[in-house]
Coordinates of C-alpha atoms in Angstrom, one line a residue:
M21 CA 70.6 40.3 63.3
P22 CA 66.9 38.9 61.9
N23 CA 66.9 38.1 58.3
K24 CA 66.0 41.1 56.7
H25 CA 63.9 39.7 54.3
D26 CA 62.4 37.7 57.0
L27 CA 60.8 41.2 58.6
S28 CA 57.5 42.6 59.0
D29 CA 57.0 46.9 58.1
K30 CA 56.2 46.3 61.5
D31 CA 59.1 45.0 62.6
L32 CA 61.2 46.7 61.5
V33 CA 58.9 50.5 63.3
L34 CA 59.6 48.3 66.3
G35 CA 63.4 48.0 66.0
I36 CA 64.4 51.6 64.6
K37 CA 62.0 53.2 67.5
A38 CA 63.8 50.7 69.8
G39 CA 67.2 52.2 68.4
E40 CA 68.4 49.5 66.4
E41 CA 70.5 50.1 63.8
W42 CA 69.8 46.7 61.9
A43 CA 66.5 47.9 61.7
F44 CA 67.1 50.9 60.4
R45 CA 69.7 49.4 57.8
A46 CA 67.2 47.1 56.3
S47 CA 64.7 49.5 56.0
F48 CA 67.1 52.0 54.0
D49 CA 67.8 48.5 52.3
R50 CA 64.5 48.3 51.4
F51 CA 62.8 51.1 50.3
Y52 CA 65.4 53.8 49.4
N53 CA 65.6 52.6 45.9
R54 CA 61.6 53.2 45.6
L55 CA 62.0 56.4 46.8
L56 CA 64.9 57.6 45.4
R57 CA 63.0 56.8 41.7
F58 CA 59.5 58.2 43.1
A59 CA 62.0 61.3 44.0
I60 CA 63.7 61.3 40.8
S61 CA 60.1 61.6 38.5
Y62 CA 58.7 63.7 40.8
L63 CA 61.5 66.7 40.8
K64 CA 63.5 65.1 37.3
D65 CA 66.2 66.1 39.3
A66 CA 69.1 62.7 40.3
G67 CA 71.1 64.8 42.7
L68 CA 67.9 66.3 45.2
A69 CA 66.3 63.4 44.9
E70 CA 69.0 61.5 47.1
D71 CA 69.9 65.3 49.4
I72 CA 66.2 64.3 49.6
V73 CA 66.1 60.6 50.6
Q74 CA 68.4 60.6 52.2
D75 CA 67.3 63.7 54.9
A76 CA 64.1 61.4 55.1
F77 CA 66.0 58.7 56.7
V78 CA 68.0 61.1 58.4
L79 CA 64.5 62.3 59.8
L80 CA 63.3 58.7 60.3
W81 CA 66.2 58.1 62.1
D82 CA 66.1 61.4 64.3
Y83 CA 63.1 61.0 65.3
R84 CA 62.4 57.5 65.5
L85 CA 61.0 58.0 69.4
N86 CA 58.0 59.1 67.6
L87 CA 57.0 56.3 65.5
Q88 CA 53.7 54.6 66.3
E89 CA 54.3 50.8 66.5
D90 CA 51.0 50.5 64.4
T91 CA 52.3 52.8 61.6
P92 CA 51.6 51.2 58.2
N93 CA 53.6 50.7 55.3
L94 CA 57.0 52.6 56.4

């Protein structure tokens, strides 16, 4: 697994698209807390926000083959 701190968003997209679990994990680690904070601020319900953010990551993995290599900022 490459050092996740050295990877660009494009590297992560390419890794996820290739089915690399390390890329998915690095994306999760990089974006989960930010997405969760945003969802909580919008929904005002931490439990619901957690469910939605987790669902978003599941969808990211499920639809990884549809990702575009030039996808800006995940």
